[in-house]
Each structure stands twice: as structure tokens, then as C-alpha cells.
Amino acid sequence: NSQANLDLNSVLKATNSLMSEINMTKLFEKLLGILIENAGAERGVLVLNEERGLRVKGDIHIGKATDFKLTDYAINEYSDVPASVISYVARTHEATVVENAMTSDLFQQDPDVQKRNVQSLFCVPIVSQGETKGLVYLENNTSSGIFTKDRVELVRVLSGQAAISLENARLYEQQAESIRMQNELITAQAVQERLFPNSDIEFEGASISGFYKPATECGGDWWYYSEIGDCIYIWIGDATGHGAPAALVTSAACSAV
């Protein structure tokens, strides 16, 4: 029927949009925008389950204009979302729909519900391979009972795609960071190699030969020589740490010698 076709079109459009986004920050905004549009919500909050616990990563509100905020707060530090709802869904791993939070036995005592007179709310977990990776909190305070069965089912389907897209973006960020670190090491190695003498040095009655092999890709070790008057000085240095920072510290020390 027409409603089924509309929902299918919405899913396909949203899926394509999410799959095309690999920037994590942009994905947060796009994901929340898609979910509140399809759910009929005024506001959406994205919470991810990280090593540090549940973290609020994004907050979007639809009014006269769309207002998106990129955040990074522990759930108990963010006063603009009902913490009891987030904790309940994170604990049960089940979507929760409330027609009117002000009269809900579970959530009416929540400080945020009371402060903002929250009415319709919907909180759905983002699940990947049986693990709850996060959740999305949606609300609409214009009236109660906004989140109908059809809207809830549509958001459930989209939350599954959200889990895939978030994982893809995370893997892309890890790969980008790995490439950045590799490039940093290449730069550090080039810097370090320029600090050493070009070849063995021969003096009257003496010769100097050195060999350096780092234990890791690059470190802050350094050796050099200086001929001052009748004396030959051998300089040996070791900066704490590895990578570009250590190499740059050694470079600064070398320029001062």
C-alpha cells in the first residue's frame, strides 16, 4: 500500500544517506536529522557507549531552524536529557515508548522530565552484533502519543543501519589515524637522519665511525662530533619518547650545539 511504499522509500533514502557519510561528526548530525524527521520528533539526542561509559555525543532540535550541537558529556553531566530514560534503555537493551512522560510511573519523577514538562518520548538502542553500541533519545513536547507504531517500527529499522554506519565511520577514523601516525614517523625519520654525520670522519691520528639503529621506528637518539681547536668533541643525546616529538626535541638540541 501507499504507506508501506512511503516507509520503504524513507528507509532506502535514509540508508543511502547514512552509508555515504564517513565523517563521524557529520554522521552524528545526519543520523539525528534523519531519525527525528522519520519519527516526528522535535528533538533528538545521540548517546554512545564508550570505554568511558555512556557519552552524549550530539543534540539536535527542530524549531524555526535546525540547531545541532556536538557534545561529549557523561550522561550524568548532561542535564537536558532524562537520565533515567537513558539508563533504563541501556540496562534493558529494549526500545521504550512513552505517550506522556509527565504521567509515566517510570519516568515522571525524573528532574529533566519535570523541568521541561516532557510529553512524548521514544528511546531506541543502537545494536550491532548483539551489543548495544549506543542509543537515540527522541522527544516531542507538542502533545502526547506522537510516536505511533508505524513511526516506532521505522526508527527501529533505521537504528540498525545507524549501527553499521557508526561502525564504518569509526573504522575509517582509525585507518586515517594510522595513516597520519605513519606519515608522522616518516617525517620524524627524515628529520633524525639529517642530524647524523654524513659519513665516517678521519682526523690526524683518529677516526670516528658511528652506527645507529632505533629499537622502534624512530626515537630521539642522536650523536655528532665537533672539532674545536685541537680538540674533538663527541656528542651523544637521547630524548625521552618516540616518534616526531622526540625527533624534534633532539633537532632543537642539535641546533644549540
Coordinates of C-alpha atoms in Angstrom, one line a residue:
N1 CA 0.0 0.0 0.0
S2 CA 1.0 3.7 -0.2
Q3 CA 2.1 3.8 3.5
A4 CA 4.3 0.7 3.0
N5 CA 5.8 2.3 -0.1
L6 CA 6.4 5.6 1.7
D7 CA 8.2 3.8 4.6
L8 CA 10.3 1.7 2.2
N9 CA 11.3 4.8 0.3
S10 CA 12.1 6.5 3.5
V11 CA 14.3 3.6 4.6
L12 CA 16.1 3.5 1.3
K13 CA 16.7 7.2 1.2
A14 CA 17.9 7.3 4.7
T15 CA 20.1 4.2 4.3
N16 CA 21.8 5.7 1.2
S17 CA 22.4 8.9 3.0
L18 CA 24.0 7.3 6.1
M19 CA 26.1 4.9 4.1
S20 CA 27.6 7.8 2.1
E21 CA 28.9 9.6 5.3
I22 CA 32.2 8.6 6.8
N23 CA 33.0 11.7 8.8
M24 CA 31.9 11.0 12.3
T25 CA 30.8 14.5 13.3
K26 CA 28.8 14.9 10.1
L27 CA 27.3 11.4 10.6
F28 CA 26.1 12.4 14.1
E29 CA 24.2 15.3 12.7
K30 CA 22.8 13.5 9.7
L31 CA 21.7 10.5 11.8
L32 CA 19.8 12.6 14.3
G33 CA 18.3 14.6 11.5
I34 CA 17.0 11.5 9.7
L35 CA 15.6 9.9 12.8
I36 CA 13.7 13.0 14.1
E37 CA 12.3 13.6 10.6
N38 CA 11.0 10.0 10.3
A39 CA 9.8 9.7 13.9
G40 CA 8.0 13.1 14.0
A41 CA 10.2 14.3 16.9
E42 CA 11.2 17.8 17.8
R43 CA 14.4 16.8 19.4
G44 CA 17.0 14.0 19.2
V45 CA 20.0 13.1 21.3
L46 CA 22.7 10.6 20.4
V47 CA 24.4 8.6 23.2
L48 CA 27.3 6.3 22.5
N49 CA 28.6 3.5 24.8
E50 CA 32.3 4.2 25.0
E51 CA 35.1 2.9 27.3
R52 CA 34.4 5.9 29.5
G53 CA 30.7 4.9 29.8
L54 CA 27.6 6.4 28.2
R55 CA 28.5 9.7 26.5
V56 CA 26.2 12.3 24.9
K57 CA 27.7 13.0 21.5
G58 CA 25.1 15.1 19.7
D59 CA 21.9 17.0 20.4
I60 CA 19.6 18.3 17.6
H61 CA 16.4 20.4 18.0
I62 CA 13.9 21.3 15.3
G63 CA 12.3 24.7 15.7
K64 CA 12.3 27.7 13.4
A65 CA 15.7 26.4 12.3
T66 CA 17.6 23.2 12.9
D67 CA 20.0 23.5 15.8
F68 CA 22.7 20.8 16.1
K69 CA 25.2 20.7 19.0
L70 CA 28.2 18.4 19.0
T71 CA 28.8 17.4 22.6
D72 CA 30.9 15.0 24.7
Y73 CA 29.4 14.7 28.2
A74 CA 28.8 11.8 30.6
I75 CA 25.1 11.1 30.8
N76 CA 25.0 12.3 34.5
E77 CA 26.7 15.6 33.4
Y78 CA 24.1 16.5 30.8
S79 CA 21.0 17.9 32.4
D80 CA 19.0 18.4 29.2
V81 CA 18.1 14.7 28.8
P82 CA 16.2 12.4 31.1
A83 CA 19.0 10.3 32.6
S84 CA 16.5 7.8 34.0
V85 CA 15.2 7.0 30.4
I86 CA 18.8 6.6 29.0
S87 CA 19.8 4.3 31.9
Y88 CA 16.7 2.2 31.6
V89 CA 17.1 1.5 27.9
A90 CA 20.9 1.0 28.3
R91 CA 20.1 -1.6 31.0
T92 CA 17.2 -3.4 29.3
H93 CA 18.5 -3.1 25.7
E94 CA 14.9 -2.5 24.6
A95 CA 13.2 0.4 22.9
T96 CA 10.9 2.4 25.2
V97 CA 8.0 4.5 24.0
V98 CA 6.2 6.8 26.5
E99 CA 3.0 8.6 25.4
N100 CA 3.3 11.2 28.2
A101 CA 6.3 11.2 30.5
M102 CA 4.6 13.5 33.0
T103 CA 2.2 10.7 33.9
S104 CA 4.6 7.8 33.4
D105 CA 5.2 5.6 36.5
L106 CA 8.8 5.0 35.5
F107 CA 9.9 8.5 34.5
Q108 CA 7.6 11.2 35.9
Q109 CA 10.0 11.8 38.8
D110 CA 13.0 12.5 36.5
P111 CA 14.2 16.0 37.1
D112 CA 14.5 16.8 33.4
V113 CA 11.0 15.5 32.7
Q114 CA 9.6 17.7 35.4
K115 CA 11.7 20.8 34.4
R116 CA 10.8 20.7 30.7
N117 CA 7.3 19.0 31.0
V118 CA 8.4 16.3 28.7
Q119 CA 5.4 14.5 26.9
S120 CA 6.0 12.1 24.1
L121 CA 9.4 10.3 24.2
F122 CA 11.0 7.4 22.4
C123 CA 14.4 5.9 23.2
V124 CA 15.8 3.2 21.0
P125 CA 19.1 1.2 21.4
I126 CA 21.7 1.1 18.6
V127 CA 22.6 -2.6 18.4
S128 CA 25.5 -4.2 16.5
Q129 CA 26.2 -7.9 16.6
G130 CA 24.2 -8.3 19.8
E131 CA 26.0 -5.4 21.6
T132 CA 24.4 -2.1 22.5
K133 CA 26.7 0.5 20.9
G134 CA 24.6 3.4 21.9
L135 CA 21.1 4.8 21.8
V136 CA 19.0 7.6 20.4
Y137 CA 16.6 9.6 22.5
L138 CA 13.7 11.3 20.8
E139 CA 11.0 13.6 22.1
N140 CA 8.1 15.8 21.1
N141 CA 6.5 18.1 23.6
T142 CA 3.7 19.5 21.4
S143 CA 1.4 16.7 22.5
S144 CA 1.3 13.1 23.9
G145 CA 1.2 9.9 21.8
I146 CA 3.2 11.3 18.9
F147 CA 5.3 8.2 18.4
T148 CA 2.9 5.8 16.7
K149 CA 3.5 2.1 16.0
D150 CA 4.5 2.8 12.3
R151 CA 6.9 5.5 13.3
V152 CA 8.5 3.4 16.0
E153 CA 9.0 0.5 13.6
L154 CA 10.6 2.7 11.0
V155 CA 13.0 4.2 13.6
R156 CA 13.9 0.6 14.7
V157 CA 14.9 -0.3 11.2
L158 CA 16.9 2.9 10.7
S159 CA 18.7 2.4 14.0
G160 CA 20.0 -0.9 12.6
Q161 CA 21.6 1.0 9.7
A162 CA 22.8 3.6 12.1
A163 CA 24.8 0.9 13.9
I164 CA 26.5 -0.1 10.7
S165 CA 27.2 3.5 9.6
L166 CA 28.7 4.4 13.0
E167 CA 31.0 1.3 12.9
N168 CA 32.1 2.2 9.4
A169 CA 32.9 5.7 10.4
R170 CA 34.8 4.5 13.4
L171 CA 36.9 2.2 11.3
Y172 CA 37.6 5.0 8.8
E173 CA 38.8 7.2 11.6
Q174 CA 41.1 4.5 12.9
Q175 CA 42.5 4.0 9.4
A176 CA 43.0 7.7 8.9
E177 CA 44.8 8.0 12.3
S178 CA 47.0 5.0 11.4
I179 CA 48.0 6.8 8.1
R180 CA 48.6 10.0 10.0
M181 CA 50.9 8.3 12.5
Q182 CA 52.7 6.5 9.7
N183 CA 53.3 9.8 7.9
E184 CA 54.5 11.4 11.2
L185 CA 57.0 8.6 11.6
I186 CA 58.3 9.0 8.1
T187 CA 58.8 12.7 8.8
A188 CA 60.5 12.0 12.1
Q189 CA 62.8 9.5 10.5
A190 CA 63.8 12.1 7.8
V191 CA 64.4 14.7 10.5
Q192 CA 66.5 12.3 12.5
E193 CA 68.6 11.1 9.7
R194 CA 69.7 14.7 8.8
L195 CA 71.1 15.1 12.3
F196 CA 73.8 12.4 12.0
P197 CA 77.2 12.9 10.3
N198 CA 77.1 12.0 6.6
S199 CA 80.0 9.6 6.7
D200 CA 82.9 8.4 8.7
I201 CA 85.3 11.1 9.8
E202 CA 89.1 10.9 9.7
F203 CA 91.3 13.2 11.7
E204 CA 95.1 13.1 12.2
G205 CA 95.6 10.2 14.5
A206 CA 91.9 9.4 14.9
S207 CA 88.8 8.3 13.1
I208 CA 85.2 8.4 14.0
S209 CA 82.6 6.0 12.8
G210 CA 79.1 5.7 14.1
F211 CA 76.0 3.4 13.5
Y212 CA 72.5 4.0 14.8
K213 CA 69.5 1.6 14.6
P214 CA 66.4 2.6 16.6
A215 CA 64.6 -0.1 18.6
T216 CA 61.3 1.3 17.2
E217 CA 60.5 3.2 14.0
C218 CA 62.0 6.4 15.3
G219 CA 63.4 7.8 18.5
G220 CA 65.1 10.8 19.9
D221 CA 68.7 9.4 20.0
W222 CA 71.5 11.4 18.4
W223 CA 75.3 11.5 18.0
Y224 CA 77.6 14.0 16.4
Y225 CA 81.1 15.5 16.7
S226 CA 82.6 18.9 16.9
E227 CA 86.2 19.9 16.2
I228 CA 87.1 22.9 18.3
G229 CA 90.8 23.9 18.2
D230 CA 92.9 20.9 18.9
C231 CA 90.0 19.0 20.5
I232 CA 87.4 16.7 19.1
Y233 CA 84.1 16.6 21.0
I234 CA 81.7 13.7 20.7
W235 CA 78.1 14.5 21.4
I236 CA 75.6 11.8 22.3
G237 CA 72.0 12.6 23.2
D238 CA 68.8 10.7 24.0
A239 CA 65.4 12.5 24.2
T240 CA 62.7 10.7 26.1
G241 CA 59.9 9.3 24.0
H242 CA 59.5 8.2 20.4
G243 CA 58.2 9.5 17.1
A244 CA 58.2 13.0 15.8
P245 CA 58.0 14.8 19.1
A246 CA 61.3 13.1 20.3
A247 CA 63.0 13.7 17.0
L248 CA 62.0 17.4 17.0
V249 CA 63.4 17.8 20.6
T250 CA 66.6 16.3 19.5
S251 CA 66.7 18.6 16.5
A252 CA 66.3 21.6 18.7
A253 CA 69.1 20.4 21.0
C254 CA 71.4 19.7 18.0
S255 CA 70.9 23.2 16.6
A256 CA 72.1 24.6 20.0
V257 CA 75.3 22.7 20.0

